[in-house]
mmCIF file of C-alpha atoms and ligand atoms in Angstrom:
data_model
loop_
_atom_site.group_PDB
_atom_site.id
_atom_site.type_symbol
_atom_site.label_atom_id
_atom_site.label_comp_id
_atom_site.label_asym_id
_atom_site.label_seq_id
_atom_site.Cartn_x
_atom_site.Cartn_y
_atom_site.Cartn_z
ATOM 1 C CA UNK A 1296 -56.643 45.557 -66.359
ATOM 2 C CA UNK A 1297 -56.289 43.672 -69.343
ATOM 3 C CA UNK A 1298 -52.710 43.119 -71.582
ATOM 4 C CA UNK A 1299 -51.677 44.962 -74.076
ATOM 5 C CA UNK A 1300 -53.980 45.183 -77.445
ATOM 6 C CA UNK A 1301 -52.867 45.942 -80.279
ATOM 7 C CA UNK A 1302 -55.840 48.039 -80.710
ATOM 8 C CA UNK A 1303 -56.641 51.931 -80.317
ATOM 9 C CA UNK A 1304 -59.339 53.751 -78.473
ATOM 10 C CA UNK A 1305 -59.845 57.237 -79.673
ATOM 11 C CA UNK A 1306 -61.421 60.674 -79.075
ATOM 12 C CA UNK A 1307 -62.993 62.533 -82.236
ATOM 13 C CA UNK A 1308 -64.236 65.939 -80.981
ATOM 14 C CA UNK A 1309 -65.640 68.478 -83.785
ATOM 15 C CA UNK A 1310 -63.961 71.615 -83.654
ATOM 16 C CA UNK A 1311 -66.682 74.265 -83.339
ATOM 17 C CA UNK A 1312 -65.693 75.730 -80.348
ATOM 18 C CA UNK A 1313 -64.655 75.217 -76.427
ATOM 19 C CA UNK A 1314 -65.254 71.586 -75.201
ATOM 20 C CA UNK A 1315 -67.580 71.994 -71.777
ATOM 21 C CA UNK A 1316 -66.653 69.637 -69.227
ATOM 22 C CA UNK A 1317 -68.850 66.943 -70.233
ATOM 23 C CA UNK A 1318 -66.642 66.369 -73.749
ATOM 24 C CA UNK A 1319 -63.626 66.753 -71.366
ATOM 25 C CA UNK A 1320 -64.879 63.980 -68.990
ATOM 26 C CA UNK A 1321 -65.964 61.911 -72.255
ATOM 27 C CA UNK A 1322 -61.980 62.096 -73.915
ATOM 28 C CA UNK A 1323 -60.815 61.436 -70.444
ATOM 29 C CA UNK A 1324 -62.618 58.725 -69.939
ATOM 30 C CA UNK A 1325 -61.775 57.345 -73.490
ATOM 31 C CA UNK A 1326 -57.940 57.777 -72.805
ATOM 32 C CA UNK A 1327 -57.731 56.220 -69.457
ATOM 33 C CA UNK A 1328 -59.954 53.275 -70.656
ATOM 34 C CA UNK A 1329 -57.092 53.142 -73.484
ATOM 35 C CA UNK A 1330 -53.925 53.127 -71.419
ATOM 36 C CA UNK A 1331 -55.972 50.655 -68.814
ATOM 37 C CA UNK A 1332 -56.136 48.198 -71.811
ATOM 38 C CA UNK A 1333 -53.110 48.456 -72.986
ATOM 39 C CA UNK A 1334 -54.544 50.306 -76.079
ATOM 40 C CA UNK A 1335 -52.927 53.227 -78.142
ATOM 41 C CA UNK A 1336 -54.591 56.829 -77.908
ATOM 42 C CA UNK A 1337 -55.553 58.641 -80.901
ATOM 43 C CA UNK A 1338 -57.236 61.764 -81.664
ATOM 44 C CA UNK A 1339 -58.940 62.724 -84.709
ATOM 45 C CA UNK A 1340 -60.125 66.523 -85.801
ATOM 46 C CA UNK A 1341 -63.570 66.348 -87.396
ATOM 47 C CA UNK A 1342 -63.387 69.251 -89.337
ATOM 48 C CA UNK A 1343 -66.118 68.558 -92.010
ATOM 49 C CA UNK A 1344 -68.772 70.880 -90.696
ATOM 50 C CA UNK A 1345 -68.833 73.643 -88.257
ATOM 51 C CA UNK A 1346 -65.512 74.916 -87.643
ATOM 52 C CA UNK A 1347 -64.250 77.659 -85.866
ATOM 53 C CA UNK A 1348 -60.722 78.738 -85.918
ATOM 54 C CA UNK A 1349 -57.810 77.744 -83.449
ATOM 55 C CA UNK A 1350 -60.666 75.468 -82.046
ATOM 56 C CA UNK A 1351 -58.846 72.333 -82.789
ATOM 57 C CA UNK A 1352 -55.777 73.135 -81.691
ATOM 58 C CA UNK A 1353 -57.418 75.000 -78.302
ATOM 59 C CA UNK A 1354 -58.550 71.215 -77.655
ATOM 60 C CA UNK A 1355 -55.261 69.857 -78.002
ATOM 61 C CA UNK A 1356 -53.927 72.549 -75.607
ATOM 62 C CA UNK A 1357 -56.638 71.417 -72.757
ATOM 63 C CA UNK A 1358 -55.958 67.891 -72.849
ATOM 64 C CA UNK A 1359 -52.272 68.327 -72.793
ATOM 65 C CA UNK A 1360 -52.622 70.195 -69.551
ATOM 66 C CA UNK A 1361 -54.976 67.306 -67.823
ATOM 67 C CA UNK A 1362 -51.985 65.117 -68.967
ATOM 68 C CA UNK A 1363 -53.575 63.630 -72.444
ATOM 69 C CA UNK A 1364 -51.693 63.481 -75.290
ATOM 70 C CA UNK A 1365 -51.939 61.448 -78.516
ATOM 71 C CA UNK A 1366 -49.995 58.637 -79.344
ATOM 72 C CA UNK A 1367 -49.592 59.797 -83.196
ATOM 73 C CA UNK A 1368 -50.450 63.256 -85.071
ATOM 74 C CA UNK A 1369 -54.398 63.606 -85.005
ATOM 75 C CA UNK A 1370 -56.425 62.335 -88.097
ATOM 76 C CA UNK A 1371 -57.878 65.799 -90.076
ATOM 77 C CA UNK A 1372 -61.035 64.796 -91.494
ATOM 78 C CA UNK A 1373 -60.270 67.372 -94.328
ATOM 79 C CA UNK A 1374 -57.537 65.830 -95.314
ATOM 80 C CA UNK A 1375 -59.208 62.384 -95.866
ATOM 81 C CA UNK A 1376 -61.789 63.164 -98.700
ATOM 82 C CA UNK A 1377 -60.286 60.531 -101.412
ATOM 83 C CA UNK A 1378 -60.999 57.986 -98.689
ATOM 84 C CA UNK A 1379 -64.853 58.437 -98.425
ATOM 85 C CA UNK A 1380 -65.233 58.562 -101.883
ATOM 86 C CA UNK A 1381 -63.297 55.480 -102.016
ATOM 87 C CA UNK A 1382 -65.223 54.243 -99.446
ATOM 88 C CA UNK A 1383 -68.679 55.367 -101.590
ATOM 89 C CA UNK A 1384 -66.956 53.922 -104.643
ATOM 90 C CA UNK A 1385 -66.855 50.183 -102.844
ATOM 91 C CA UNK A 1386 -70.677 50.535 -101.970
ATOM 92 C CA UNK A 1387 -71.561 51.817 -105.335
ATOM 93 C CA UNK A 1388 -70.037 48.717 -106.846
ATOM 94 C CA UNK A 1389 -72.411 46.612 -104.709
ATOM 95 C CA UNK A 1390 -75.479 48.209 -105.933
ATOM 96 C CA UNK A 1391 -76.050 50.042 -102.711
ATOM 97 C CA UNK A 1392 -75.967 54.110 -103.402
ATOM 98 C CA UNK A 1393 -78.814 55.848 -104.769
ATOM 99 C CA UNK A 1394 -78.948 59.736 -105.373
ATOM 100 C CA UNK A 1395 -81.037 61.279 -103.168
ATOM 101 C CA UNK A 1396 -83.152 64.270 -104.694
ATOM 102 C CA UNK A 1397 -85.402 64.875 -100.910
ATOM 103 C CA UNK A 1398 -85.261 68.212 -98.913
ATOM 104 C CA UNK A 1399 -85.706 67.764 -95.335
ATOM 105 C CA UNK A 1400 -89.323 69.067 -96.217
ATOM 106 C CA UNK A 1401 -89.923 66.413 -98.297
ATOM 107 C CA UNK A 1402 -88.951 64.040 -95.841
ATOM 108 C CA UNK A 1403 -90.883 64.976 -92.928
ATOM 109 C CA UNK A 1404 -94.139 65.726 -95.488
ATOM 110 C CA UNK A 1405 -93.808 62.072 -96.722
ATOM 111 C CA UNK A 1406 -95.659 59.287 -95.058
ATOM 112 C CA UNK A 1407 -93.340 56.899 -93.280
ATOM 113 C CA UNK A 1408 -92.578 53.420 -94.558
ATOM 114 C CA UNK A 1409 -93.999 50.390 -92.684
ATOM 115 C CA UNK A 1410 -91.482 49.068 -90.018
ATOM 116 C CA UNK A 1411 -89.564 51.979 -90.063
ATOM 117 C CA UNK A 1412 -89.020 53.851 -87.105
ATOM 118 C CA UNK A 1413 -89.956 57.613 -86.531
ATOM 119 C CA UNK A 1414 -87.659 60.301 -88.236
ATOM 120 C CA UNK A 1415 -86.645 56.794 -90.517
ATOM 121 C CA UNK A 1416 -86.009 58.205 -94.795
ATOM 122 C CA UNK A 1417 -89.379 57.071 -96.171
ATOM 123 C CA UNK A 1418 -87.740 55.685 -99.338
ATOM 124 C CA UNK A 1419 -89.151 58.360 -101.569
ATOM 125 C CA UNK A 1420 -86.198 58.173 -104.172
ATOM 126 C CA UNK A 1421 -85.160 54.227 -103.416
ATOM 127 C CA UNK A 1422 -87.141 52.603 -106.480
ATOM 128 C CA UNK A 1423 -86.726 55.717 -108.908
ATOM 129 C CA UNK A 1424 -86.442 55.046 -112.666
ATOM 130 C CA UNK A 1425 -83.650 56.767 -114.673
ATOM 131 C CA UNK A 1426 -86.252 58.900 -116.175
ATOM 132 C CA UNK A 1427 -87.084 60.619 -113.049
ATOM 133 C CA UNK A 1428 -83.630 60.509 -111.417
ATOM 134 C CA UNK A 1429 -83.309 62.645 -114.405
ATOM 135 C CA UNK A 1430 -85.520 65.068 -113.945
ATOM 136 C CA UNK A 1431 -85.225 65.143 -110.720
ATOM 137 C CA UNK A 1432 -81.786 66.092 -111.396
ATOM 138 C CA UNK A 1433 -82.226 68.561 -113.213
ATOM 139 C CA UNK A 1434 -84.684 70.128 -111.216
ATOM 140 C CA UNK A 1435 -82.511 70.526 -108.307
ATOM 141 C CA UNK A 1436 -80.126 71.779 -110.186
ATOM 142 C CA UNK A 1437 -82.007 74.693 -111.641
ATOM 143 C CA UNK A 1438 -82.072 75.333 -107.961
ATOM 144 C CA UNK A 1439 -78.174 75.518 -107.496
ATOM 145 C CA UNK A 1440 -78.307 72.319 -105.272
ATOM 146 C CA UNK A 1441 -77.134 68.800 -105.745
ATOM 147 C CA UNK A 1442 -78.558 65.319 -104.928
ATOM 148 C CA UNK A 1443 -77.643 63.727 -101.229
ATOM 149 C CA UNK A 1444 -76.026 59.682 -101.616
ATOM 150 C CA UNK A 1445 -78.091 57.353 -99.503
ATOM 151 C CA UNK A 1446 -77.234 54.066 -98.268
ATOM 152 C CA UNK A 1447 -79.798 51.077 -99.567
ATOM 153 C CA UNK A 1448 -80.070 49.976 -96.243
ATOM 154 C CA UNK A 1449 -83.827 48.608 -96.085
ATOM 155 C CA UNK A 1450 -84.535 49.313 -92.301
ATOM 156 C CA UNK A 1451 -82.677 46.067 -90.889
ATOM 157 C CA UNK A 1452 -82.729 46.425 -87.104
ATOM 158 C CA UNK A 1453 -78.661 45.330 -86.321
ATOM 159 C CA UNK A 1454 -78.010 45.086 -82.292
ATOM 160 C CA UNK A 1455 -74.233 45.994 -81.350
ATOM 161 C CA UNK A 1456 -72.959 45.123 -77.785
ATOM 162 C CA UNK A 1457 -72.017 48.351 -75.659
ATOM 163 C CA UNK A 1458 -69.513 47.455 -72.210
ATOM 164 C CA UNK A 1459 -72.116 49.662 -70.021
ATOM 165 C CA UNK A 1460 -75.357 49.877 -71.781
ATOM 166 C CA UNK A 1461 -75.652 45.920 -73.389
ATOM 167 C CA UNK A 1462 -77.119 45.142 -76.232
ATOM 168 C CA UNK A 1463 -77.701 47.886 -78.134
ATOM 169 C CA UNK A 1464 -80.390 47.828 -81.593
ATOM 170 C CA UNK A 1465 -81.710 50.292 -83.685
ATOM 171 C CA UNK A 1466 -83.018 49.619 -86.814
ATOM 172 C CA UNK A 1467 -81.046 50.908 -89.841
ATOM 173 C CA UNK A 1468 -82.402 52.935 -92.619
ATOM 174 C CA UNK A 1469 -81.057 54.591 -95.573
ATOM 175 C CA UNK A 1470 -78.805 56.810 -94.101
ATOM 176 C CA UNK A 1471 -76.928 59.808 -95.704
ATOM 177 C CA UNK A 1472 -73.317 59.047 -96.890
ATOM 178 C CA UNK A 1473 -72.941 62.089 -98.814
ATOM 179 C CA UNK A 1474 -74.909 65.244 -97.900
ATOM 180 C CA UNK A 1475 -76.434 67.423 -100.733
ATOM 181 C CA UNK A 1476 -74.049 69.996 -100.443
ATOM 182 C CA UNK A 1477 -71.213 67.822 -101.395
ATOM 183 C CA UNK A 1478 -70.069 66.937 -97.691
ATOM 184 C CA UNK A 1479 -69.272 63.437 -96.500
ATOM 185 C CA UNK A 1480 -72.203 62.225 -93.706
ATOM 186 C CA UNK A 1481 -70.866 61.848 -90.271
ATOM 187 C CA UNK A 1482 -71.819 57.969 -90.016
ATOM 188 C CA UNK A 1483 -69.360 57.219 -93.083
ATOM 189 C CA UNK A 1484 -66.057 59.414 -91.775
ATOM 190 C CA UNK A 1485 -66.504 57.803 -88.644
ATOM 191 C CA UNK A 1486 -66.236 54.312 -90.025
ATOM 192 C CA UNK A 1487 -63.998 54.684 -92.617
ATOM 193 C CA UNK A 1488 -61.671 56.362 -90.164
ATOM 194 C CA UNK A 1489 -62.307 54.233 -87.342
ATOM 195 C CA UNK A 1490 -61.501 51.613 -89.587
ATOM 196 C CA UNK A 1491 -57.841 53.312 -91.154
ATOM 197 C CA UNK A 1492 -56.971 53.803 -88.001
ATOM 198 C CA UNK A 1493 -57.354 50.088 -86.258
ATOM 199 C CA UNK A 1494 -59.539 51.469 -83.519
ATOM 200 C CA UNK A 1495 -61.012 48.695 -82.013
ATOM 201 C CA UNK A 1496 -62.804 50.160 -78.888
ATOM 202 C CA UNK A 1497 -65.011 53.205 -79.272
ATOM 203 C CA UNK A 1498 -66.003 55.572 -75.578
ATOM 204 C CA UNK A 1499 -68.143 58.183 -76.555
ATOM 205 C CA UNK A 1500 -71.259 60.079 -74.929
ATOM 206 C CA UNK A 1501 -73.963 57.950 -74.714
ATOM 207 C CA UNK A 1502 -76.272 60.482 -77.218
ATOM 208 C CA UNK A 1503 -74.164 58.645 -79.632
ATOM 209 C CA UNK A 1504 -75.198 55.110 -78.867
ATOM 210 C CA UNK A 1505 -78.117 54.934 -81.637
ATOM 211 C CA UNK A 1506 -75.484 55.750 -84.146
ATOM 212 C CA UNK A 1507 -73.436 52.918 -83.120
ATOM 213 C CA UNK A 1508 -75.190 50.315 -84.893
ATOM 214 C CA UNK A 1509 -75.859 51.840 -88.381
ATOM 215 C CA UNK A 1510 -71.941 52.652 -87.859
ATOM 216 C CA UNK A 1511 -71.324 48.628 -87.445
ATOM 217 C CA UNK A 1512 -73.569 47.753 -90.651
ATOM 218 C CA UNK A 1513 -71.889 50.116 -92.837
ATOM 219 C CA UNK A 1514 -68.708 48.979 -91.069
ATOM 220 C CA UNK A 1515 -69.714 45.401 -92.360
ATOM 221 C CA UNK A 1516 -70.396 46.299 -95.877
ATOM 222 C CA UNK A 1517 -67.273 47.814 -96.152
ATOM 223 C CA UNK A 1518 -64.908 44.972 -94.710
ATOM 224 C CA UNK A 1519 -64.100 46.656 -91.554
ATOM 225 C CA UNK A 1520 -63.672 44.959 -88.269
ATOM 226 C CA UNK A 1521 -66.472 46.194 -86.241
ATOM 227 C CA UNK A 1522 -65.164 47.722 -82.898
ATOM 228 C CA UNK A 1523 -66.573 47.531 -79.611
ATOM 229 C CA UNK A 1524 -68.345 50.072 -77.690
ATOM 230 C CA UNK A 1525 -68.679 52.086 -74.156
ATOM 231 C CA UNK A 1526 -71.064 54.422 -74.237
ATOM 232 C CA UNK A 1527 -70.442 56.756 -71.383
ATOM 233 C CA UNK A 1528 -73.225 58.962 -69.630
ATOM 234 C CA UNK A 1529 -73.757 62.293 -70.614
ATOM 235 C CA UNK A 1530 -73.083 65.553 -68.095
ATOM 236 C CA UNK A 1531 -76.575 68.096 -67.647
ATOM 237 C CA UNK A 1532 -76.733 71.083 -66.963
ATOM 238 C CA UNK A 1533 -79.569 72.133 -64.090
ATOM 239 C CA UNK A 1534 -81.898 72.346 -66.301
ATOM 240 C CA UNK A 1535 -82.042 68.770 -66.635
ATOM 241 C CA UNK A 1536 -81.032 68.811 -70.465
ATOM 242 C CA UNK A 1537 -77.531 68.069 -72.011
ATOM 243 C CA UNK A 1538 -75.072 70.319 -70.526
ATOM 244 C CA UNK A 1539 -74.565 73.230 -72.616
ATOM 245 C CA UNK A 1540 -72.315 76.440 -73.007
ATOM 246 C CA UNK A 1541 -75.638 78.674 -72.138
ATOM 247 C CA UNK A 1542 -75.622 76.794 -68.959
ATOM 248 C CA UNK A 1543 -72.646 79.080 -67.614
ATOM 249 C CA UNK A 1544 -69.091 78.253 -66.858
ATOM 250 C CA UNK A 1545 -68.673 74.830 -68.259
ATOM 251 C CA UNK A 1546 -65.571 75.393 -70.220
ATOM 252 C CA UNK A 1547 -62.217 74.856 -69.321
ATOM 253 C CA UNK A 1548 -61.193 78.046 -69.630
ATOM 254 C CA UNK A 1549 -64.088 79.384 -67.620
ATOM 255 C CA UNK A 1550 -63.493 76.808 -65.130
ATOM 256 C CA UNK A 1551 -60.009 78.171 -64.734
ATOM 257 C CA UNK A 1552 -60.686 81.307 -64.524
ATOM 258 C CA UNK A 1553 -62.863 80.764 -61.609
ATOM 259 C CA UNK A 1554 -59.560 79.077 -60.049
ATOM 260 C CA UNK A 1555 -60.117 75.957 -60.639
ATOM 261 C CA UNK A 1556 -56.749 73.360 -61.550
ATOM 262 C CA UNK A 1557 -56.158 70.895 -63.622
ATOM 263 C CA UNK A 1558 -56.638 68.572 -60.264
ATOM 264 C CA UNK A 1559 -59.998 70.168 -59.610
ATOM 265 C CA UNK A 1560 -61.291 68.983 -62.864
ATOM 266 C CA UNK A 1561 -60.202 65.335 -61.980
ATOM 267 C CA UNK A 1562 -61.755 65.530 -58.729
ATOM 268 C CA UNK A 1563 -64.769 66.727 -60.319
ATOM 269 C CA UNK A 1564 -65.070 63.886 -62.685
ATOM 270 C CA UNK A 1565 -63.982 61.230 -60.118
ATOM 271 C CA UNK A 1566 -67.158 61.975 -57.615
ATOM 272 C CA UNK A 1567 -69.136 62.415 -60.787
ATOM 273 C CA UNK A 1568 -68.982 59.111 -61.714
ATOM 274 C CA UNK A 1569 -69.334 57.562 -58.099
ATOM 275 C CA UNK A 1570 -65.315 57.017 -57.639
ATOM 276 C CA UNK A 1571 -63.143 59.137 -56.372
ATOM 277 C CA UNK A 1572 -63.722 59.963 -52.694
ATOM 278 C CA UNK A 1573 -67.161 59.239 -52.914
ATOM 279 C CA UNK A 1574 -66.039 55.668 -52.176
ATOM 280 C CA UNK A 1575 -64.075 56.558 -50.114
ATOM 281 C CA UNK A 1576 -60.522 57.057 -51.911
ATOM 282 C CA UNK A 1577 -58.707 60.358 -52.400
ATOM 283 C CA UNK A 1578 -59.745 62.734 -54.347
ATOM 284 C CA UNK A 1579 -58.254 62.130 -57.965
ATOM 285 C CA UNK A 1580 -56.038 64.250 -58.618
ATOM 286 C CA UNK A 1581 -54.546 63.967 -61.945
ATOM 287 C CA UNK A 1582 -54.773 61.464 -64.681
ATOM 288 C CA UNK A 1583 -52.478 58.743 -63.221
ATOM 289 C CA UNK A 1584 -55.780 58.522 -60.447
ATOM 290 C CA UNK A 1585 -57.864 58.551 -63.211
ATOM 291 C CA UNK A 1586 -56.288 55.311 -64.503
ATOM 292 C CA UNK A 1587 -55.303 53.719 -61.649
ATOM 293 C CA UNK A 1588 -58.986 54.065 -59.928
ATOM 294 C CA UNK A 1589 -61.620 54.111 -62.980
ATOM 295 C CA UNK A 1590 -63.916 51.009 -62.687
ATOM 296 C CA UNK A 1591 -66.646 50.271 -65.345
ATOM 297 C CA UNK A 1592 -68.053 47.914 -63.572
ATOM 298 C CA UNK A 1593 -68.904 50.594 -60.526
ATOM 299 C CA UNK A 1594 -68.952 53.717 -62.379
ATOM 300 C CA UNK A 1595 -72.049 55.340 -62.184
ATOM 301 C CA UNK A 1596 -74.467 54.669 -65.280
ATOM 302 C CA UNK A 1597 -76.746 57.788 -64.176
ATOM 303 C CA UNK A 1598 -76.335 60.864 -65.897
ATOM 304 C CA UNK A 1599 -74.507 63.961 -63.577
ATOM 305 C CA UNK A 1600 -75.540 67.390 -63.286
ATOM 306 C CA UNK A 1601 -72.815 69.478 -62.946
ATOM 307 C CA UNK A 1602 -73.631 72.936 -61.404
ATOM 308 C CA UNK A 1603 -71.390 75.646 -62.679
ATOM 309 C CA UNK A 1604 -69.207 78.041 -60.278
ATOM 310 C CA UNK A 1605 -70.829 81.460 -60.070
HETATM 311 N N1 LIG B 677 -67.371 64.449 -83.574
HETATM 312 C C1 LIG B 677 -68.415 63.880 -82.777
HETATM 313 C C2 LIG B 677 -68.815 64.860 -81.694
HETATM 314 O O1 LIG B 677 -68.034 65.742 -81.366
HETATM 315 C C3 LIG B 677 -68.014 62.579 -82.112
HETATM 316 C C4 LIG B 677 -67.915 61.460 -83.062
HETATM 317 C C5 LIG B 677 -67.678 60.091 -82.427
HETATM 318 O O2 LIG B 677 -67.095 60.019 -81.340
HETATM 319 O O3 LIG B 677 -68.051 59.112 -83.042
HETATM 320 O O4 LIG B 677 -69.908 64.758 -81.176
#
């Protein structure tokens, strides 16, 4: 395709368990795209919530059999905790971080603000005096709990350009960068590790294309180059909803113990998205096909349902 970039793509799986085989086709996808531009490969563990042990490393393991591994050490999201409160520091200073005193009760009880959209933070603790941050404060903490950091975002709808989907817009509202229990929102690690790490093209599953472009405004505010994005379809189970570990053997382990190979697995993802012999080439067979045959342009757009062996 392209030359070389000086860029990075990425793959940033949580580490709560197995990855089914619609993560797997989502990193494999984000590495080939990678080594087609010329990009470097990185992986990052985000290990902030849910984590179950040996599942990072289990991860690791699976891609270096389908013939992925990372150009440098993965990022550990636990290891990076001075940076987002660096990060929270810098938005602080522009007046943009208000304590947050809501439970998710309160939020769904309160009426929603004009322009916002659904599920949008009604803006309950936006305008609060010191007086009742105060005793707000102290109220929650006579419950053992701690105020959540919210962004001052004031519902701005920002549009972000996506290589398969377009233009992509959602409108941006205050959004969590520091949970009430004391852990560091999603939307911030991302960008403020995306960011550290010079990745400049982001391919994900497509459930995470409404995040992308609160993740370029906060990008913005922070002086970070805003990266571009592919959004790639999501795999479903029969059931017609995201493919999911109840559906049945959608891990790679499970998938190899019902005899699959590694060159099943890229055969599988090649007809899945419409290359492959569909089109009438080979089946792919390992990750060199992957590379040498994946098209954007023709890929299917549609999500797959993959139907497990029994
Ligand atoms: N850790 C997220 C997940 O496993 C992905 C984050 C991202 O790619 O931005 O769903």
């Amino acid at each position: 395709m392209s030359a070389r970039s000086t860029g990075a793509g990425r793959f940033a799986p949580s580490p709560s368990g197995d990855l089914h085989i619609g993560n797997i086709r989502s990193g494999l996808l984000a590495y080939a795209r990678a080594r087609q531009t010329g990009r470097r490969f990185l992986w990052r563990i985000e290990d902030l919530d849910r984590v179950r042990a040996g599942a990072a490393e289990s991860q690791l393991e699976v891609f270096a059999e389908l013939g992925v591994t990372p150009d440098e050490p993965p990022l550990v999201q636990s290891t990076r905790l001075d940076a987002y409160a660096e990060a929270i520091r810098e938005l602080e200073d522009q007046g943009l971080v208000y304590e947050c005193y809501c439970s998710r009760r309160d939020i769904q009880q309160a009426p929603s603000a004009p322009h916002a959209p659904p599920g949008a933070y009604p803006g309950t603790c936006r305008s609060l005096t010191e007086g009742q941050r105060e005793s707000r404060r102290e109220r929650l903490a006579s419950l053992g709990r701690r105020p959540a950091l919210r962004l001052r975002a004031a519902n701005r709808a920002v549009t972000v350009s996506d290589v398969l989907l377009g233009p992509v817009t959602a409108v941006v509202d205050d959004l969590v960068l520091r949970r009430g229990d004391g852990v560091f929102a999603y939307n911030l690690t991302v960008v403020v590790d995306d960011g550290a790490s010079g990745i400049d093209e982001v391919v994900r599953g497509d459930d995470l294309a409404a995040s992308a472009p609160r993740q370029a405004h906060l990008a913005q505010l922070l002086d970070l180059p805003v990266p571009g994005w592919v959004h790639v379809p999501l795999v479903l189970g029969t059931s017609g909803r995201r493919l999911a570990k109840r559906d049945g053997a959608v891990t790679y382990q499970q998938l190899r113990q019902h005899g699959w190979s590694p060159a099943e697995v890229f055969a599988w993802v090649g007809e899945s998205l419409g290359l492959g012999a569909r089109t009438g080439g080979r089946p792919w067979q390992h990750m060199e096909d992957m590379i040498e045959s994946l098209d954007l342009e023709r890929m299917s757009r549609e999500p797959t349902v993959f139907r497990p062996p029994v």
